[in-house]
N, CA, C and O atoms as a MOPAC input file, in Angstrom:
PM7 MOZYME 1SCF
protein

 N    118.00100 1   156.53000 1   125.46200 1
 C    116.96300 1   156.57200 1   125.69100 1
 C    116.30300 1   154.89800 1   125.83200 1
 O    116.85500 1   153.98500 1   125.21700 1
 N    115.19800 1   154.66800 1   126.62100 1
 C    114.72200 1   152.80500 1   126.95600 1
 C    114.22200 1   152.56300 1   126.07900 1
 O    113.51600 1   153.31700 1   125.40900 1
 N    114.49900 1   151.34100 1   125.86100 1
 C    113.51500 1   150.78700 1   124.90900 1
 C    112.12900 1   150.77300 1   124.96400 1
 O    111.75600 1   150.51000 1   126.10700 1
 N    111.36200 1   150.92300 1   124.31100 1
 C    110.02400 1   151.20700 1   124.59000 1
 C    109.40600 1   149.02300 1   123.30300 1
 O    109.41500 1   148.74800 1   122.10400 1
 N    109.06800 1   148.29800 1   124.45600 1
 C    108.31400 1   147.39700 1   123.84300 1
 C    106.79000 1   147.41700 1   124.12000 1
 O    106.29200 1   147.94200 1   125.11600 1
 N    106.01600 1   146.71300 1   123.01200 1
 C    104.48300 1   146.97700 1   123.54400 1
 C    104.06400 1   145.16000 1   123.00600 1
 O    104.42800 1   144.50400 1   122.03000 1
 N    103.27400 1   144.87900 1   124.02200 1
 C    103.31100 1   143.51300 1   124.23600 1
 C    101.63500 1   143.61900 1   123.82600 1
 O    100.85600 1   144.33400 1   124.45600 1
 N    101.23600 1   142.76700 1   122.64700 1
 C    100.13200 1   142.63800 1   122.04900 1
 C     99.65100 1   141.21700 1   122.24400 1
 O    100.51600 1   140.35800 1   122.07500 1
 N     98.05100 1   140.67200 1   122.67100 1
 C     97.72300 1   139.42500 1   123.02400 1
 C     96.22400 1   139.10700 1   122.80600 1
 O     95.30000 1   139.76200 1   123.28700 1
 N     96.12100 1   138.16700 1   122.12700 1
 C     94.62700 1   137.91500 1   121.65900 1
 C     93.91300 1   137.38500 1   123.02400 1
 O     94.25600 1   136.43400 1   123.72700 1
 N     93.25300 1   137.92600 1   123.12500 1
 C     92.02800 1   137.27500 1   124.23200 1
 C     91.49000 1   136.55300 1   124.67900 1
 O     91.20100 1   136.20900 1   125.82500 1
 N     91.13600 1   135.96900 1   122.75700 1
 C     90.67400 1   134.33600 1   123.28200 1
 C     91.37000 1   133.31600 1   123.09300 1
 O     90.88100 1   132.28200 1   123.55000 1
 N     92.57200 1   133.20800 1   122.45800 1
 C     93.75000 1   132.14200 1   122.52500 1
 C     94.92100 1   132.61800 1   123.55300 1
 O     95.61800 1   131.78500 1   124.13200 1
 N     95.08900 1   134.06400 1   123.74200 1
 C     96.32500 1   133.96300 1   124.20900 1
 C     97.68300 1   134.16500 1   123.50300 1
 O     98.77000 1   134.22600 1   124.07900 1
 N     97.50100 1   134.24600 1   122.38000 1
 C     98.72600 1   134.02700 1   121.66200 1
 C     98.98800 1   135.79100 1   121.82500 1
 O     98.21100 1   136.72600 1   122.01900 1
 N    100.52600 1   135.69700 1   121.63400 1
 C    101.13900 1   137.11700 1   121.74500 1
 C    102.12500 1   137.77700 1   120.82700 1
 O    102.40800 1   137.09100 1   119.84500 1
 N    102.66700 1   138.84600 1   120.90400 1
 C    103.50000 1   139.39200 1   119.79100 1
 C    103.78300 1   140.63800 1   120.39700 1
 O    102.97500 1   141.43400 1   120.87600 1
 N    105.33000 1   140.74700 1   120.30800 1
 C    106.11000 1   141.81700 1   120.92500 1
 C    106.63200 1   142.81000 1   120.05200 1
 O    107.30200 1   142.26400 1   119.17600 1
 N    106.59800 1   144.01700 1   119.93700 1
 C    106.93600 1   145.19200 1   118.99600 1
 C    108.53800 1   146.01600 1   119.67200 1
 O    108.50900 1   146.04600 1   120.90200 1
 N    109.33000 1   146.39800 1   119.29800 1
 C    109.86400 1   147.17600 1   119.65000 1
 C    109.98700 1   148.67900 1   119.03600 1
 O    110.76400 1   149.01400 1   118.14200 1
 N    109.24000 1   149.34100 1   119.57300 1
 C    108.38300 1   150.58900 1   119.19700 1
 C    109.68900 1   151.25500 1   118.64000 1
 O    109.90300 1   151.34600 1   117.43100 1
 N    110.66400 1   151.77600 1   119.73400 1
 C    111.50900 1   152.62800 1   120.15400 1
 C    112.92200 1   151.72200 1   119.01900 1
 O    114.10900 1   151.88700 1   119.29900 1
 N    112.57200 1   151.01600 1   118.05900 1
 C    113.59900 1   150.90500 1   117.53300 1
 C    113.16200 1   150.33400 1   116.02800 1
 O    113.55300 1   149.20300 1   115.73700 1
 N    112.63400 1   150.82800 1   115.38900 1
 C    112.04900 1   150.51900 1   113.74500 1
 C    110.80400 1   149.89200 1   114.05800 1
 O    110.39600 1   149.25500 1   113.08700 1
 N    109.85900 1   149.82100 1   115.29900 1
 C    108.40500 1   149.60000 1   114.89300 1
 C    108.67700 1   148.09100 1   114.80400 1
 O    107.71600 1   147.48100 1   114.33400 1
 N    109.80400 1   147.27600 1   115.15300 1
 C    110.15800 1   145.82000 1   114.42800 1
 C    109.58200 1   144.45000 1   115.79900 1
 O    109.89700 1   144.04800 1   116.91900 1
 N    108.61100 1   144.21500 1   114.74300 1
 C    107.67000 1   143.45000 1   115.60200 1
 C    108.97700 1   141.34800 1   115.70300 1
 O    109.23600 1   140.47500 1   114.87500 1
 N    109.28800 1   141.55200 1   117.03600 1
 C    110.54700 1   140.66000 1   116.97500 1
 C    109.94800 1   139.53600 1   117.81100 1
 O    110.71100 1   138.80300 1   118.44100 1
 N    108.68200 1   139.36100 1   117.85500 1
 C    108.12100 1   138.01400 1   118.65700 1
 C    106.87100 1   137.66200 1   117.79500 1
 O    106.14400 1   138.39000 1   117.11900 1
 N    106.84600 1   136.38400 1   118.01800 1
 C    105.17800 1   136.39100 1   117.20800 1
 C    104.96000 1   135.01800 1   117.97300 1
 O    105.57400 1   134.11500 1   117.40400 1
 N    104.09600 1   134.49300 1   119.37100 1
 C    103.88900 1   133.04200 1   119.93900 1
 C    102.17100 1   132.73700 1   119.82700 1
 O    101.28200 1   133.02200 1   120.62900 1
 N    102.12100 1   132.23500 1   118.86300 1
 C    100.60900 1   131.78200 1   118.67800 1
 C    100.55100 1   130.61400 1   119.71300 1
 O    101.46800 1   129.83700 1   119.98200 1
 N     99.14900 1   130.64700 1   120.30100 1
 C     98.50500 1   129.33900 1   121.35600 1
 C     98.23000 1   128.13100 1   119.70600 1
 O     97.36800 1   128.23500 1   118.83400 1
 N     99.24800 1   127.19100 1   119.83200 1
 C     98.95400 1   125.76700 1   119.27800 1
 C     98.59400 1   125.03400 1   120.03900 1
 O     98.35600 1   125.39200 1   121.19200 1
 N     98.40300 1   123.44600 1   119.51500 1
 C     97.60600 1   122.48800 1   120.48500 1
 C     98.24000 1   122.15300 1   121.19000 1
 O     97.69400 1   121.72500 1   122.20600 1
 N     99.93100 1   122.11400 1   121.13500 1
 C    100.43200 1   121.96400 1   122.34700 1
 C    101.03500 1   123.31800 1   122.83600 1
 O    102.18900 1   122.98200 1   123.10100 1
 N    100.96000 1   124.33000 1   123.04500 1
 C    100.95700 1   125.23200 1   123.78800 1
 C    101.85000 1   126.49500 1   122.75300 1
 O    102.12800 1   126.28600 1   121.57200 1
 N    102.15500 1   127.63100 1   123.41000 1
 C    102.58900 1   128.57200 1   122.68100 1
 C    103.94700 1   128.35600 1   121.87300 1
 O    104.91900 1   127.94000 1   122.50400 1
 N    104.04000 1   128.56400 1   120.78500 1
 C    105.88400 1   128.68700 1   120.04700 1
 C    106.36600 1   129.97100 1   119.60700 1
 O    105.68300 1   130.55800 1   118.76800 1
 N    107.27000 1   130.43200 1   119.96700 1
 C    107.75800 1   131.66700 1   118.77800 1
 C    108.40700 1   131.05000 1   117.16200 1
 O    109.07300 1   130.15300 1   116.64600 1
 N    107.69300 1   132.19500 1   116.91000 1
 C    107.71000 1   131.84000 1   115.72100 1
 C    108.63300 1   132.53200 1   114.45100 1
 O    108.83600 1   132.29900 1   113.25900 1
 N    109.11700 1   133.66100 1   115.61300 1
 C    110.46900 1   134.73700 1   114.82300 1
 C    111.68400 1   134.40400 1   115.60600 1
 O    111.74100 1   134.01500 1   116.77300 1
 N    112.72400 1   134.64200 1   114.69700 1
 C    114.27300 1   134.61300 1   115.51100 1
 C    114.19100 1   136.19400 1   115.73200 1
 O    113.53800 1   137.05600 1   115.14400 1
 N    115.02900 1   136.25300 1   116.72200 1
 C    115.33900 1   137.51600 1   117.79600 1
 C    116.94600 1   136.98500 1   118.35400 1
 O    116.98500 1   135.84300 1   118.81200 1
 N    117.85500 1   137.54500 1   118.33200 1
 C    119.22200 1   137.50000 1   119.40700 1
 C    118.64500 1   138.15600 1   120.43600 1
 O    117.98600 1   139.19400 1   120.49400 1
 N    119.08000 1   137.21800 1   121.39200 1
 C    118.90700 1   137.21100 1   122.97700 1
 C    119.15300 1   138.25200 1   123.73800 1
 O    120.30500 1   138.34800 1   124.16000 1
 N    117.89000 1   139.59000 1   124.22100 1
 C    118.16600 1   140.43200 1   124.73100 1
 C    117.73100 1   141.57400 1   123.53000 1
 O    117.83800 1   142.79800 1   123.61400 1
 N    117.15700 1   140.69000 1   122.27600 1
 C    117.15800 1   141.85800 1   121.53300 1
 C    116.23200 1   143.33900 1   121.95400 1
 O    116.44400 1   144.48500 1   121.55800 1
 N    115.30900 1   142.91200 1   122.75900 1
 C    114.05600 1   143.93100 1   123.67900 1
 C    115.11700 1   144.84100 1   124.69500 1
 O    114.58500 1   145.54600 1   125.55200 1
 N    116.18400 1   144.82400 1   124.62100 1
 C    117.00100 1   145.80000 1   125.35000 1
 C    117.24200 1   147.09800 1   124.52500 1
 O    117.35100 1   148.22800 1   125.00100 1
 N    117.30600 1   146.75300 1   123.21300 1
 C    117.01800 1   148.09000 1   122.05600 1
 C    118.17600 1   147.99800 1   121.51700 1
 O    118.16300 1   148.39500 1   120.35200 1
 N    119.76900 1   147.42300 1   122.09800 1
 C    120.77200 1   147.22900 1   121.35100 1
 C    121.47500 1   146.28600 1   120.83200 1
 O    122.66300 1   145.97800 1   120.73700 1
 N    120.28700 1   145.82800 1   120.46000 1
 C    121.27200 1   144.91300 1   119.23400 1
 C    120.97400 1   145.38500 1   117.84600 1
 O    120.22600 1   146.34200 1   117.64400 1
 N    121.60800 1   144.65700 1   116.81200 1
 C    121.64400 1   145.61800 1   115.62200 1
 C    120.43500 1   145.24800 1   115.08400 1
 O    120.37300 1   144.03000 1   114.91100 1
 N    119.06100 1   146.09400 1   114.62600 1
 C    118.01700 1   145.97000 1   114.38200 1
 C    117.87000 1   145.36300 1   112.95200 1
 O    116.69000 1   145.25900 1   112.61700 1
 N    118.42100 1   145.10500 1   112.39100 1
 C    118.22300 1   144.62000 1   110.88400 1
 C    118.60400 1   143.16200 1   110.97900 1
 O    118.60900 1   142.65400 1   109.85800 1
 N    118.89600 1   142.39600 1   111.85500 1
 C    119.41300 1   141.28900 1   112.53900 1
 C    117.99900 1   140.13800 1   113.01100 1
 O    118.13000 1   138.91900 1   112.89800 1
 N    116.87700 1   140.69900 1   113.46200 1
 C    116.24500 1   139.83500 1   114.15400 1
 C    114.87300 1   140.17000 1   113.87900 1
 O    114.73600 1   141.10300 1   113.08800 1
 N    113.76300 1   139.61900 1   114.35500 1
 C    112.21300 1   140.04300 1   113.91200 1
 C    112.02700 1   140.82700 1   112.21600 1
 O    112.82200 1   140.81900 1   111.27600 1
 N    110.91000 1   141.33800 1   112.31100 1
 C    110.51900 1   141.63500 1   110.72300 1
 C    111.16200 1   143.08600 1   111.07500 1
 O    110.79100 1   143.51700 1   112.16600 1
 N    112.21600 1   144.06700 1   110.22400 1
 C    113.00300 1   144.99100 1   110.45900 1
 C    111.84800 1   145.68700 1   109.43700 1
 O    111.28100 1   144.74900 1   108.87500 1
 N    111.44400 1   146.61200 1   109.11200 1
 C    111.01800 1   147.98700 1   108.73500 1
 C    111.78500 1   148.44000 1   107.74600 1
 O    112.42900 1   149.38400 1   108.20200 1
 N    112.04700 1   148.25800 1   106.64100 1
 C    113.40500 1   148.72300 1   105.91400 1
 C    112.91200 1   149.87800 1   104.86500 1
 O    113.07700 1   149.70900 1   103.65700 1
 N    112.31300 1   151.03500 1   105.37400 1
 C    112.33100 1   151.74500 1   103.99300 1
 C    112.81300 1   153.36300 1   104.65300 1
 O    112.79800 1   153.90700 1   105.75700 1
 N    113.35700 1   153.82600 1   102.82100 1
 C    112.43600 1   153.78200 1   101.77600 1
 C    113.14700 1   152.74500 1   100.80100 1
 O    112.81400 1   152.62000 1    99.62200 1
 N    114.33700 1   151.88800 1   101.52000 1
 C    115.03100 1   151.01200 1   100.48300 1
 C    115.58700 1   149.69900 1   101.25200 1
 O    116.35300 1   149.87100 1   102.20100 1
 N    115.20700 1   148.36200 1   100.85100 1
 C    115.90100 1   147.45100 1   101.38200 1
 C    117.41500 1   147.39900 1   100.82300 1
 O    117.80600 1   148.15800 1    99.93700 1
 N    118.23300 1   146.40900 1   101.44500 1
 C    119.62900 1   146.19100 1   100.73400 1
 C    120.19600 1   147.47800 1   100.77800 1
 O    120.35200 1   148.29000 1   101.68900 1
 N    120.47600 1   147.47100 1    99.54700 1
 C    122.14000 1   149.12100 1    99.81900 1
 C    121.94500 1   149.57200 1    98.47100 1
 O    121.58300 1   148.97200 1    97.45900 1
 N    122.36900 1   151.15100 1    98.75600 1
 C    122.20100 1   152.10200 1    97.34500 1
 C    123.78200 1   152.14600 1    96.91900 1
 O    124.36200 1   152.87500 1    97.72400 1
 N    124.63100 1   151.65500 1    95.99600 1
 C    126.09200 1   151.68800 1    95.86200 1
 C    126.06000 1   153.13800 1    95.92500 1
 O    125.30200 1   153.99200 1    95.46600 1
 N    127.51100 1   153.16100 1    96.90100 1
 C    128.07600 1   154.70000 1    97.25200 1
 C    127.71900 1   155.69500 1    97.74900 1
 O    128.20700 1   156.81700 1    97.88600 1
 N    125.99900 1   154.79200 1    98.26900 1
 C    125.31900 1   156.48800 1    99.04600 1
 C    124.34800 1   157.36400 1    97.89000 1
 O    123.63700 1   158.24900 1    98.36700 1
 N    124.31800 1   157.22600 1    96.95500 1
 C    124.16500 1   157.96000 1    96.20200 1
 C    123.41500 1   157.55100 1    94.84500 1
 O    123.57900 1   156.53000 1    94.17700 1
 N    122.43200 1   158.77200 1    94.59300 1
 C    121.61600 1   157.96700 1    93.35600 1
 C    120.80500 1   159.54400 1    92.92800 1
 O    120.68900 1   160.61700 1    93.52100 1
 N    120.40200 1   159.08300 1    91.75500 1
 C    119.79100 1   160.19300 1    91.00900 1
 C    118.07700 1   160.37200 1    90.35100 1
 O    117.59100 1   159.82200 1    89.36300 1
 N    117.64700 1   161.02900 1    91.00400 1
 C    115.84500 1   160.94600 1    90.63000 1
 C    116.01600 1   162.52000 1    89.97100 1
 O    116.72200 1   163.49200 1    90.23800 1
 N    114.85700 1   162.17400 1    88.85700 1
 C    114.57200 1   163.24300 1    87.88300 1
 C    115.67900 1   164.31900 1    87.89400 1
 O    115.23000 1   165.44800 1    87.69600 1
 N    116.93600 1   164.25600 1    88.06600 1
 C    117.93300 1   165.41500 1    87.28200 1
 C    118.89600 1   166.27000 1    88.60300 1
 O    119.77700 1   167.12800 1    88.65300 1
 N    117.84300 1   165.16100 1    89.87000 1
 C    118.75400 1   165.96800 1    90.94600 1
 C    119.41800 1   164.64300 1    91.90000 1
 O    118.71300 1   163.71300 1    92.29200 1
 N    120.64100 1   164.73600 1    92.13400 1
 C    121.59400 1   163.90900 1    92.89300 1
 C    121.12600 1   164.19700 1    94.79400 1
 O    121.08800 1   165.22400 1    95.47200 1
 N    120.84800 1   162.79300 1    95.10200 1
 C    120.47200 1   162.71800 1    96.44000 1
 C    121.34400 1   161.76500 1    97.23900 1
 O    121.50500 1   160.58300 1    96.93400 1
 N    121.98600 1   162.47200 1    98.46000 1
 C    123.56100 1   161.84900 1    98.99500 1
 C    123.23900 1   161.38400 1   100.41300 1
 O    123.07600 1   162.11100 1   101.39300 1
 N    123.16300 1   159.78800 1   100.35000 1
 C    122.46100 1   159.03600 1   101.65700 1
 C    123.61900 1   158.84900 1   103.00900 1
 O    124.80600 1   159.05400 1   102.75500 1
 N    123.31900 1   158.56100 1   104.04900 1
 C    124.21600 1   158.65400 1   105.09600 1
 C    124.95200 1   156.94200 1   104.78300 1
 O    124.09800 1   156.05700 1   104.84500 1
 N    126.27800 1   156.49000 1   104.49400 1
 C    126.57200 1   155.29900 1   104.23700 1
 C    126.89500 1   154.45200 1   105.61100 1
 O    127.50400 1   154.70100 1   106.65100 1
 N    126.25500 1   153.44600 1   105.14100 1
 C    126.02100 1   152.26300 1   106.29200 1
 C    126.68300 1   151.26100 1   106.49800 1
 O    126.39900 1   150.56000 1   107.46900 1
 N    127.66400 1   150.94500 1   105.70800 1
 C    128.28900 1   149.34700 1   105.40000 1
 C    129.60900 1   149.79900 1   105.46700 1
 O    129.82900 1   151.00900 1   105.51600 1
 N    130.61000 1   148.89600 1   105.47500 1
 C    132.57400 1   149.06200 1   105.54400 1
 C    132.23900 1   149.88200 1   104.24300 1
 O    132.67700 1   151.01800 1   104.42300 1
 N    131.70800 1   149.78900 1   103.13900 1
 C    131.63900 1   149.80600 1   101.72700 1
 C    132.04300 1   150.93400 1   101.25000 1
 O    132.96600 1   151.19000 1   100.47700 1
 N    130.74700 1   152.05600 1   102.13300 1
 C    130.69600 1   153.04800 1   101.84100 1
 C    129.07600 1   153.48200 1   100.98500 1
 O    128.84000 1   154.38300 1   100.17900 1
 N    128.25800 1   152.51600 1   101.51700 1
 C    127.46300 1   151.98700 1   100.49900 1
 C    125.66400 1   152.85300 1   101.50300 1
 O    125.88200 1   152.97100 1   102.70900 1
 N    124.76300 1   153.15700 1   101.23900 1
 C    123.97900 1   153.20000 1   101.59500 1
 C    122.93300 1   152.10000 1   102.40400 1
 O    122.18800 1   151.63200 1   101.54300 1
 N    122.74800 1   151.76400 1   103.18800 1
 C    121.59900 1   150.49400 1   103.61900 1
 C    120.34800 1   150.69100 1   104.50000 1
 O    120.31300 1   151.50400 1   105.42400 1
 N    119.38800 1   149.93900 1   104.17000 1
 C    118.31900 1   149.66200 1   104.62600 1
 C    117.10600 1   150.66700 1   104.80900 1
 O    115.95700 1   150.41400 1   105.17100 1
 N    117.70300 1   151.92300 1   104.44300 1
 C    116.82500 1   153.56000 1   104.43400 1
 C    117.08400 1   153.88000 1   106.06000 1
 O    118.11700 1   153.65300 1   106.69100 1
 N    115.68600 1   154.54800 1   106.61000 1
 C    115.84800 1   155.46000 1   107.13000 1
 C    115.06600 1   154.79600 1   108.70600 1
 O    115.63200 1   154.93000 1   109.79100 1
 N    113.98500 1   154.23600 1   108.58600 1
 C    113.07000 1   153.85400 1   109.62900 1
 C    113.66300 1   152.69500 1   110.90500 1
 O    113.39500 1   152.68700 1   112.10700 1
 N    114.51200 1   151.81300 1   110.14100 1
 C    114.43900 1   150.59600 1   111.37700 1
 C    114.87100 1   150.94300 1   112.09900 1
 O    114.55800 1   150.22400 1   113.04800 1
 N    115.97300 1   152.23900 1   112.64800 1
 C    116.58800 1   152.35800 1   113.62900 1
 C    115.86100 1   152.88600 1   114.97500 1
 O    115.83100 1   152.67600 1   116.18800 1
 N    115.34300 1   153.63700 1   114.05900 1
 C    114.73800 1   154.87500 1   114.92900 1
 C    113.24300 1   154.76200 1   115.72900 1
 O    112.33500 1   154.00800 1   115.37800 1
 N    113.20300 1   155.73200 1   116.94000 1
 C    111.88400 1   155.49800 1   117.54700 1
 C    110.79000 1   155.73900 1   116.32100 1
 O    111.07000 1   156.10400 1   115.18000 1
 N    109.80200 1   155.51600 1   116.71600 1
 C    108.48800 1   155.62800 1   116.24800 1
 C    107.28700 1   155.96900 1   117.04300 1
 O    107.22700 1   155.35500 1   118.10800 1
 N    106.11600 1   156.95800 1   116.75300 1
 C    105.36200 1   157.17300 1   117.51800 1
 C    103.97800 1   156.26500 1   117.59200 1
 O    103.34700 1   156.00200 1   116.56800 1
 N    103.52900 1   155.76800 1   119.03700 1
 C    102.65300 1   154.83200 1   118.83200 1
 C    101.49300 1   155.41200 1   118.98500 1
 O    101.28400 1   155.89400 1   120.09800 1
 N    100.32400 1   155.54900 1   117.84500 1
 C     99.27500 1   156.37800 1   117.90100 1
 C     98.03400 1   155.64900 1   117.93700 1
 O     96.98900 1   156.14200 1   117.51200 1
 N     98.12600 1   154.25400 1   118.53200 1
 C     97.00400 1   153.92400 1   119.27000 1
 C     97.12600 1   152.58700 1   119.41100 1
 O     97.61200 1   151.86400 1   118.54200 1
 N     96.61100 1   152.11900 1   120.71500 1
 C     97.26400 1   150.88800 1   121.61200 1
 C     95.83700 1   150.02400 1   122.07700 1
 O     94.92500 1   150.62000 1   122.65000 1
 N     95.77600 1   148.90800 1   121.83800 1
 C     94.72000 1   148.41800 1   122.96500 1
 C     95.40500 1   146.57500 1   123.53000 1
 O     96.30000 1   146.17000 1   122.78700 1
 N     95.24300 1   146.16900 1   124.01800 1
 C     95.19800 1   145.00500 1   124.56700 1
 C     95.94000 1   144.02600 1   122.93000 1
 O     97.06900 1   143.53600 1   122.89800 1
 N     95.10700 1   143.99300 1   121.98100 1
 C     95.12100 1   143.30400 1   120.73900 1
 C     96.00000 1   143.74900 1   119.69200 1
 O     96.49600 1   142.95800 1   118.88900 1
 N     96.26500 1   145.32500 1   119.66700 1
 C     96.89200 1   145.81100 1   118.13700 1
 C     97.44000 1   147.05400 1   119.17600 1
 O     97.04600 1   147.48700 1   120.25900 1
 N     98.72200 1   147.43600 1   118.12000 1
 C     99.13600 1   148.49500 1   118.15200 1
 C     99.38200 1   149.51700 1   116.74200 1
 O     99.92100 1   148.75000 1   115.94400 1
 N     99.27900 1   150.51200 1   116.24700 1
 C     99.61600 1   151.59900 1   115.60800 1
 C    100.49600 1   152.52200 1   115.68400 1
 O    100.35600 1   153.42100 1   116.51300 1
 N    101.48600 1   152.48600 1   114.90600 1
 C    102.65900 1   153.52100 1   115.30100 1
 C    102.55200 1   153.93900 1   114.08100 1
 O    101.91900 1   153.34700 1   113.20600 1
 N    103.42100 1   155.42800 1   113.87900 1
 C    103.35700 1   156.19400 1   112.65000 1
 C    104.94600 1   156.64800 1   112.43400 1
 O    105.59600 1   156.80400 1   113.46800 1
 N    105.31700 1   156.77200 1   111.72700 1
 C    106.96200 1   157.46500 1   111.63700 1
 C    106.29100 1   158.56400 1   109.86600 1
 O    105.58100 1   158.37100 1   108.87800 1
 N    107.16400 1   159.69000 1   110.49900 1
 C    107.21400 1   160.56700 1   109.32500 1
 C    108.42800 1   161.79200 1   109.43300 1
 O    108.81000 1   162.72400 1   110.14000 1
 N    108.70600 1   161.07900 1   108.23600 1
 C    110.36800 1   161.97600 1   108.26700 1
 C    110.55400 1   163.45800 1   108.74400 1
 O    111.37600 1   163.81900 1   109.58700 1
 N    109.52700 1   164.38600 1   107.97300 1
 C    109.40800 1   165.80100 1   108.12100 1
 C    109.14500 1   166.16300 1   109.99100 1
 O    109.37100 1   167.28100 1   110.45300 1
 N    108.62200 1   164.92800 1   110.88800 1
 C    108.54500 1   165.12000 1   112.14700 1
 C    110.02400 1   164.41700 1   113.09000 1
 O    110.85800 1   164.92000 1   113.84300 1
 N    109.77000 1   162.98600 1   112.54500 1
 C    110.90200 1   162.02100 1   112.88000 1
 C    111.74600 1   161.95800 1   113.28100 1
 O    112.08000 1   161.77800 1   114.45200 1
 N    112.46900 1   162.13700 1   112.10300 1
 C    113.71100 1   162.26600 1   111.08600 1
 C    113.71700 1   163.39400 1   110.12600 1
 O    113.77000 1   163.25600 1   108.90400 1
 N    113.65900 1   164.51200 1   110.75800 1
 C    114.16200 1   165.84600 1   109.38500 1
 C    115.27800 1   166.16600 1   108.94300 1
 O    115.32200 1   166.98800 1   108.02800 1
 N    116.51000 1   165.59100 1   109.48500 1
 C    117.55800 1   165.61800 1   108.88200 1
 C    117.85200 1   164.58000 1   107.81300 1
 O    119.02200 1   164.44700 1   107.45300 1
 N    116.87000 1   163.81300 1   107.25900 1
 C    116.71100 1   162.88200 1   106.33800 1
 C    116.36900 1   163.67100 1   105.00000 1
 O    117.10900 1   163.58800 1   104.02000 1
 N    115.15000 1   164.48100 1   105.00900 1
 C    115.24700 1   164.72100 1   104.22900 1
 C    115.52100 1   165.66200 1   102.87500 1
 O    114.79200 1   166.08500 1   101.97800 1
 N    117.09100 1   165.78700 1   103.21500 1
 C    117.45300 1   165.94300 1   102.44500 1
 C    118.38200 1   164.89700 1   101.12500 1
 O    118.95800 1   165.02200 1   100.04500 1
 N    118.02100 1   163.90500 1   102.11100 1
 C    118.75600 1   162.34500 1   101.10700 1
 C    117.57200 1   161.59900 1   100.47100 1
 O    117.64300 1   160.51500 1    99.89300 1
 N    116.36800 1   162.41800 1   100.68400 1
 C    115.43000 1   161.87100 1    99.75400 1
 C    114.41300 1   162.97500 1    99.03400 1
 O    114.14000 1   164.08200 1    99.49700 1
 N    113.96600 1   162.46100 1    97.91400 1
 C    113.24500 1   163.11100 1    96.85300 1
 C    111.95900 1   163.83700 1    97.60400 1
 O    111.75500 1   165.03700 1    97.42300 1
 N    111.31100 1   163.23300 1    98.25100 1
 C    109.90700 1   164.29700 1    99.20900 1
 C    109.96500 1   163.16900 1   100.50600 1
 O    110.56100 1   162.10100 1   100.63800 1
 N    109.03000 1   163.96300 1   101.40500 1
 C    109.13100 1   163.94400 1   102.89800 1
 C    107.63000 1   161.94300 1   102.45400 1
 O    107.07500 1   161.41600 1   101.49000 1
 N    107.76800 1   161.73700 1   103.95800 1
 C    107.39500 1   159.92600 1   104.28200 1
 C    106.84300 1   160.01900 1   104.75400 1
 O    107.07100 1   160.98800 1   105.47900 1
 N    105.55400 1   159.35300 1   105.04700 1
 C    104.80400 1   158.96000 1   105.92900 1
 C    103.90300 1   157.60000 1   106.05300 1
 O    102.79500 1   157.41000 1   105.55300 1
 N    104.85100 1   156.50800 1   107.03300 1
 C    104.38700 1   155.46500 1   107.06200 1
 C    103.54000 1   155.17300 1   108.54400 1
 O    103.80700 1   155.58800 1   109.67200 1
 N    102.27400 1   154.18100 1   108.01600 1
 C    101.40400 1   154.15000 1   109.87900 1
 C    101.50700 1   152.35200 1   109.39900 1
 O    101.65800 1   151.67400 1   108.38200 1
 N    101.34500 1   152.20700 1   110.63100 1
 C    101.58600 1   150.19300 1   110.62300 1
 C    100.95400 1   149.67800 1   111.69300 1
 O    100.87900 1   150.32200 1   112.74000 1
 N    100.54800 1   148.74000 1   111.59000 1
 C     99.46900 1   148.15300 1   112.54500 1
 C     99.79500 1   146.58000 1   113.06600 1
 O     99.53200 1   145.60500 1   112.36200 1
 N    100.08800 1   146.53200 1   113.70900 1
 C     99.96400 1   144.86100 1   114.26000 1
 C     99.37200 1   144.37600 1   114.99600 1
 O     99.64500 1   144.68600 1   116.15500 1
 N     98.19400 1   143.31600 1   114.77300 1
 C     97.42300 1   142.82700 1   115.29600 1
 C     97.33400 1   141.33600 1   115.72100 1
 O     97.76000 1   140.55000 1   114.87500 1
 N     96.89500 1   140.84000 1   116.78900 1
 C     96.96100 1   139.23800 1   117.07700 1
 C     95.50100 1   139.16900 1   117.30400 1
 O     94.84500 1   139.94100 1   118.00200 1
 N     95.04600 1   138.09000 1   116.59000 1
 C     93.41600 1   137.96800 1   116.08300 1
 C     93.55600 1   136.62600 1   116.43600 1
 O     94.69900 1   136.23100 1   116.66200 1
 N     92.38200 1   135.64300 1   116.55200 1
 C     92.55500 1   133.87700 1   116.34000 1
 C     92.19500 1   134.01000 1   114.69000 1
 O     92.17100 1   133.00400 1   113.98000 1

């Protein structure tokens, strides 16, 4: 899949932000216009916009439904055991379901983008690993 990057721009100041919709809806670049010109405020690895880099190591990864690790890649909730896909060399689940996957853009204009991710729509294979369906809606806006 080709990388889907959206650039949003504040028309008053020229400040910009870049969001990698196709890999976790990660805002990986924010360049406000300062008195001496634009300045990058977020760190991202070179070439991050290609979508081929580790998504949790740059920008602002959205770690849902859990940041960090769940030991042994399983947990119990209301008497039921849920097994998660292991994501690190030690067999732990790491950072949830949404930071590596494509989100859906549902609204966009020059200065904002809104995207959604829902388990039953975008990652139905995760529903057996979590106690309920989940629905996230994120909006990024660049505004003076």
